Amino acid sequence: MNIEDFDFDLPEELIAQTPLKDRTASRLCVLDKQTGQIEHRHFSDIINYLRAGDCLVLNDTKVLPARLYGIKEDTGAKIEVLLLHQEEGDNWEVLVKPAKKVKEGTVIDFGDGLLKAVCTDIKEHGGRTVKFSYDGIFYEILDELGEMPLPPYIKEQLSEKDRYQTVYAKEKGSAAAPTAGLHFTNELLQQIKDKGVEVIFITLHVGLGTFRPVSVDSVEEHTMHSEFYRMSQKASESLNNAKAEGRRIISVGTTSTRTLETIARDNNGVFVETSGWTDIFIYPPYQYQAIDGLITNFHLPKSTLIMLVSALAGKDEVLHAYREAVRERYRFFSFGDAMLII
């Protein structure tokens, strides 16, 4: 399958640069995966498409303010550091700019000595391992010094850090937000629960690889990045009960979807308490084992995310919905509008 099969024309002005003040005010494109029928709604209408007994699965990962600006201790050169993931203790895998200035032994100073990092290893892909030193609590210092690592297609500064965070974010570890969840408020989630929908939380820490473009012509040759996931015993029991009783499982976001499908695939369709790393790559004609519906944002042309969505609702149907969304002037990507496939 060729990567060009997942292309569509997207005017640059439709890439949302800032979030809406009201999270639920986003538009909602509803795509019936059986008939291909499209409806245009607002996100607050999502409750009308959910039924009592449904399981709504959300990713409770929390985005770290993972972009730090420091200076090289010996020369005063400016260095940008982006945290990718914690390896052990105070050791982190990071990206640095400019990379050529950071060699093994390089010490970087942040916040006039509030936080320091020494480079201990250079990775094959050009990343670095650094060890941080500080007095106090690392995450509190990171909250003070760090910035949210917004996607490369967002050029505007974010005035409120929490707006690139879901209202239910809990487990620290992501380098990017699970953006489908940005549309929910606590009030809307309570209305959903009051309707009899079971709300379930799982965790997948989103890596920056989610923004990496596909660089091969043949889809099958693409290698996915790995991301850490976790499912609790409580979540697995709830999801297995729903499956056994024929109730729908509706995933919020491609991150929740990849976690659910990884666990179902690895355990013959059964959910279990587990954690690990997944590099699952979902594209047509993948047969879904875990989910019945999906709430997601609008994704980049030729991305692995639009391939995942196409595997659920059909490539032609999804691209038709995307072209209609462009005509209707929907807002795209992280701070943009939403789609429900059901």
XYZ file of C-alpha atoms in Angstrom:
342
model
C 0.000 0.000 0.000
C 1.445 3.375 -0.998
C 1.760 6.310 1.373
C 0.202 8.569 -1.288
C -3.060 6.660 -0.820
C -3.506 8.559 2.468
C -2.898 12.060 1.148
C -5.391 14.927 1.039
C -5.221 18.676 0.429
C -5.165 20.678 3.647
C -4.992 24.480 3.567
C -2.459 25.676 6.136
C -4.937 28.138 7.635
C -7.057 25.220 8.887
C -4.289 24.052 11.255
C -5.518 25.241 14.653
C -2.863 27.351 16.396
C -4.661 28.003 19.671
C -7.236 26.094 21.726
C -10.812 27.264 22.068
C -11.705 28.835 25.402
C -14.520 26.312 25.907
C -13.192 22.776 25.428
C -16.585 21.370 24.414
C -17.216 24.098 21.801
C -15.185 22.229 19.183
C -17.061 20.868 16.220
C -17.717 17.142 15.878
C -17.816 15.214 12.623
C -19.724 11.969 13.147
C -18.902 9.181 10.695
C -21.011 6.020 10.588
C -18.475 3.283 9.843
C -21.158 1.003 8.441
C -22.894 3.387 6.039
C -20.308 6.151 5.562
C -22.960 8.730 6.498
C -21.580 11.999 7.916
C -23.188 14.362 10.434
C -21.877 17.728 11.624
C -22.360 18.457 15.317
C -20.598 20.101 18.265
C -18.520 18.156 20.758
C -21.052 18.711 23.531
C -23.428 16.543 21.425
C -21.154 13.521 21.976
C -23.391 12.440 24.839
C -26.237 11.816 22.370
C -24.178 9.139 20.598
C -23.209 7.287 23.775
C -25.449 4.638 25.307
C -25.895 3.350 28.847
C -23.517 0.422 29.234
C -20.899 1.755 26.834
C -17.297 1.813 28.024
C -15.504 5.082 27.297
C -11.743 4.552 27.537
C -9.469 7.536 28.205
C -5.694 7.892 28.397
C -4.793 9.522 31.733
C -1.185 10.336 30.846
C 0.088 13.753 31.886
C 2.291 15.877 29.637
C 5.547 16.983 31.174
C 6.683 20.588 30.643
C 9.521 18.817 28.901
C 11.265 21.600 26.988
C 14.092 23.223 28.937
C 16.377 26.094 27.964
C 19.809 26.177 29.561
C 23.394 27.185 29.013
C 26.516 25.105 28.577
C 28.420 25.557 31.797
C 31.901 25.956 30.309
C 31.107 28.235 27.359
C 27.740 29.868 28.094
C 26.320 28.542 24.789
C 22.518 28.289 24.723
C 21.225 24.695 24.735
C 17.653 23.437 24.297
C 16.820 20.101 25.944
C 13.675 18.075 25.308
C 12.891 15.238 27.723
C 11.806 12.016 26.004
C 11.559 9.489 28.825
C 12.963 8.617 32.206
C 15.387 5.702 32.075
C 16.251 5.175 35.741
C 16.371 7.545 38.678
C 17.570 10.933 37.473
C 18.755 9.574 34.109
C 16.676 10.697 31.120
C 16.786 10.177 27.383
C 16.634 13.617 25.763
C 17.008 15.482 22.494
C 19.359 18.470 22.471
C 19.829 21.465 20.168
C 22.389 22.190 18.872
C 23.461 18.567 19.260
C 27.054 19.161 18.136
C 27.674 21.247 21.266
C 26.674 18.466 23.676
C 29.263 15.721 24.074
C 29.793 13.204 26.870
C 30.673 15.116 30.011
C 28.986 18.352 28.911
C 27.252 20.083 31.838
C 24.132 22.176 31.161
C 22.801 24.677 33.681
C 19.091 25.605 33.942
C 17.580 28.389 36.024
C 20.862 29.756 37.393
C 21.839 26.439 38.920
C 18.380 25.340 40.085
C 18.796 22.306 37.837
C 21.869 20.819 36.157
C 22.350 18.006 33.654
C 25.490 16.154 32.631
C 25.577 14.223 29.338
C 26.500 10.591 30.058
C 25.854 8.921 26.693
C 25.262 9.679 23.016
C 22.525 7.577 21.403
C 22.652 6.040 17.914
C 19.763 8.209 16.669
C 21.474 11.389 17.906
C 19.682 11.680 21.239
C 21.492 11.898 24.563
C 21.298 10.398 28.025
C 21.697 13.007 30.750
C 21.758 12.779 34.526
C 20.026 15.608 36.385
C 21.129 17.023 39.729
C 19.055 19.365 41.908
C 17.853 20.128 45.419
C 14.194 19.430 46.110
C 11.584 17.656 43.985
C 12.410 17.188 40.296
C 8.862 17.582 38.952
C 8.288 20.781 40.926
C 11.487 22.241 39.447
C 10.393 21.066 35.987
C 7.036 22.807 36.443
C 8.900 26.016 37.258
C 11.485 25.910 34.467
C 9.976 23.808 31.690
C 7.703 24.669 28.770
C 5.059 22.487 27.137
C 6.527 20.707 24.073
C 3.928 21.782 21.524
C 3.857 20.008 18.142
C 6.038 21.482 15.373
C 3.029 22.695 13.361
C 1.875 24.979 16.204
C 3.695 28.294 15.960
C 1.780 30.252 18.611
C 2.880 30.381 22.252
C 0.535 28.698 24.738
C -0.641 31.177 27.372
C -1.946 28.504 29.788
C 0.031 25.277 30.308
C -3.070 23.370 31.416
C -4.737 23.890 28.047
C -2.371 21.297 26.525
C -3.447 18.876 29.236
C -6.621 16.812 29.612
C -8.729 17.586 32.675
C -8.168 13.998 33.872
C -4.380 13.909 33.292
C -2.756 12.025 36.172
C 0.239 9.838 35.246
C 3.325 11.961 34.457
C 5.352 10.878 31.436
C 4.164 12.170 28.058
C 6.094 14.327 25.638
C 2.811 15.190 23.857
C -0.865 15.329 24.787
C -3.450 12.680 23.885
C -5.300 15.428 22.080
C -8.690 13.750 21.524
C -9.177 14.061 25.274
C -8.685 17.825 25.276
C -12.353 18.281 24.328
C -13.709 16.892 27.604
C -14.568 18.900 30.699
C -15.249 17.475 34.153
C -18.880 18.536 33.744
C -19.272 16.664 30.440
C -17.626 13.553 31.887
C -20.053 13.656 34.808
C -23.008 13.915 32.404
C -21.635 10.913 30.515
C -21.345 8.901 33.739
C -24.857 9.966 34.791
C -26.130 8.499 31.523
C -24.785 5.095 32.573
C -21.586 5.092 30.518
C -18.646 3.428 32.264
C -15.543 5.657 32.141
C -12.280 3.690 32.206
C -8.721 4.997 32.431
C -5.601 3.451 30.932
C -2.159 4.963 30.391
C 0.054 5.400 27.346
C 2.896 7.906 27.513
C 2.895 9.668 24.151
C 6.322 10.040 22.537
C 7.476 12.609 20.006
C 7.542 9.827 17.417
C 3.817 10.468 17.039
C 4.785 13.548 14.969
C 7.455 11.769 12.925
C 6.513 11.666 9.225
C 6.438 8.422 7.300
C 9.590 8.502 5.166
C 9.047 5.382 3.048
C 6.842 5.004 -0.040
C 5.415 1.649 1.015
C 3.302 1.747 4.179
C 4.352 -1.778 5.137
C 8.013 -0.728 5.376
C 7.431 1.944 8.042
C 8.775 1.228 11.550
C 6.747 2.595 14.446
C 8.260 4.171 17.546
C 7.701 2.478 20.932
C 5.636 3.955 23.747
C 5.081 2.796 27.335
C 1.587 1.666 28.375
C -0.158 0.354 31.465
C -3.546 -1.227 32.209
C -4.834 -1.866 35.741
C -6.664 -4.969 36.901
C -9.799 -2.881 37.468
C -9.735 -1.608 33.877
C -9.117 -5.067 32.429
C -12.008 -6.595 34.392
C -14.411 -3.830 33.328
C -13.440 -4.193 29.666
C -13.701 -8.007 29.713
C -17.151 -7.757 31.285
C -18.240 -5.308 28.600
C -17.009 -7.634 25.843
C -18.757 -10.626 27.409
C -22.016 -8.694 27.674
C -21.849 -7.283 24.146
C -21.451 -3.678 25.286
C -19.529 -1.200 23.144
C -15.972 -0.097 23.868
C -15.329 3.422 22.596
C -11.776 4.645 22.662
C -10.819 8.280 23.151
C -7.819 8.907 20.932
C -5.364 6.900 18.895
C -3.173 6.418 21.988
C -5.927 4.637 23.919
C -6.684 2.655 20.772
C -3.108 1.461 20.312
C -2.972 0.392 23.963
C -6.257 -1.524 23.828
C -5.404 -3.224 20.549
C -1.907 -4.170 21.762
C -3.252 -5.857 24.874
C -6.111 -7.597 23.035
C -3.759 -8.779 20.269
C -1.204 -10.142 22.720
C -3.773 -11.983 24.844
C -6.128 -13.560 22.287
C -8.764 -10.857 22.600
C -8.704 -10.757 26.402
C -7.718 -7.733 28.506
C -5.244 -8.275 31.332
C -3.473 -6.198 33.946
C -0.173 -5.418 32.244
C 2.419 -2.843 31.275
C 5.107 -2.674 28.628
C 6.169 -1.018 25.391
C 4.112 -1.058 22.221
C 5.122 -0.331 18.637
C 1.860 -1.579 17.120
C 1.253 -0.131 13.650
C -2.407 -0.148 12.638
C -3.296 0.360 8.973
C -5.765 -1.227 6.512
C -6.732 -4.032 6.369
C -6.100 -4.422 10.132
C -9.003 -6.124 11.928
C -9.822 -4.439 15.226
C -10.142 -6.751 18.228
C -10.717 -4.301 21.075
C -12.772 -1.250 20.098
C -16.169 -0.577 18.560
C -15.874 3.182 18.186
C -13.332 5.979 18.298
C -13.246 9.655 19.253
C -10.272 11.341 17.614
C -8.990 14.604 16.152
C -8.229 15.274 12.485
C -4.752 14.068 11.558
C -1.947 14.974 9.179
C -1.998 13.762 5.573
C 0.025 10.584 5.012
C 0.420 10.025 8.790
C 0.246 6.749 10.704
C -2.711 8.222 12.595
C -4.904 8.670 9.519
C -3.975 5.082 8.594
C -5.204 3.867 11.997
C -8.503 5.699 11.510
C -8.806 4.335 7.963
C -8.447 0.776 9.242
C -11.521 1.326 11.408
C -13.863 3.117 8.995
C -12.407 2.435 5.538
C -9.821 4.518 3.682
C -12.214 5.928 1.082
C -14.824 6.789 3.710
C -12.294 8.506 5.958
C -10.736 10.531 3.142
C -14.214 11.554 1.972
C -14.989 12.747 5.529
C -11.686 14.647 5.639
C -12.401 16.376 2.329
C -15.830 17.371 3.625
C -14.238 18.644 6.853
C -11.920 20.821 4.762
C -14.896 22.176 2.808
C -16.725 22.872 6.087
C -13.642 24.671 7.448
C -13.055 22.369 10.400
C -9.977 23.100 12.537
C -7.255 20.425 12.255
C -4.701 18.685 14.487
C -3.946 19.035 18.217
C -6.078 22.089 19.066
C -8.604 21.383 16.334
C -12.030 19.793 16.039
C -13.024 16.188 16.639
C -14.379 13.171 14.840
C -16.527 10.327 16.180
C -16.417 7.028 14.298
C -19.143 4.720 15.492
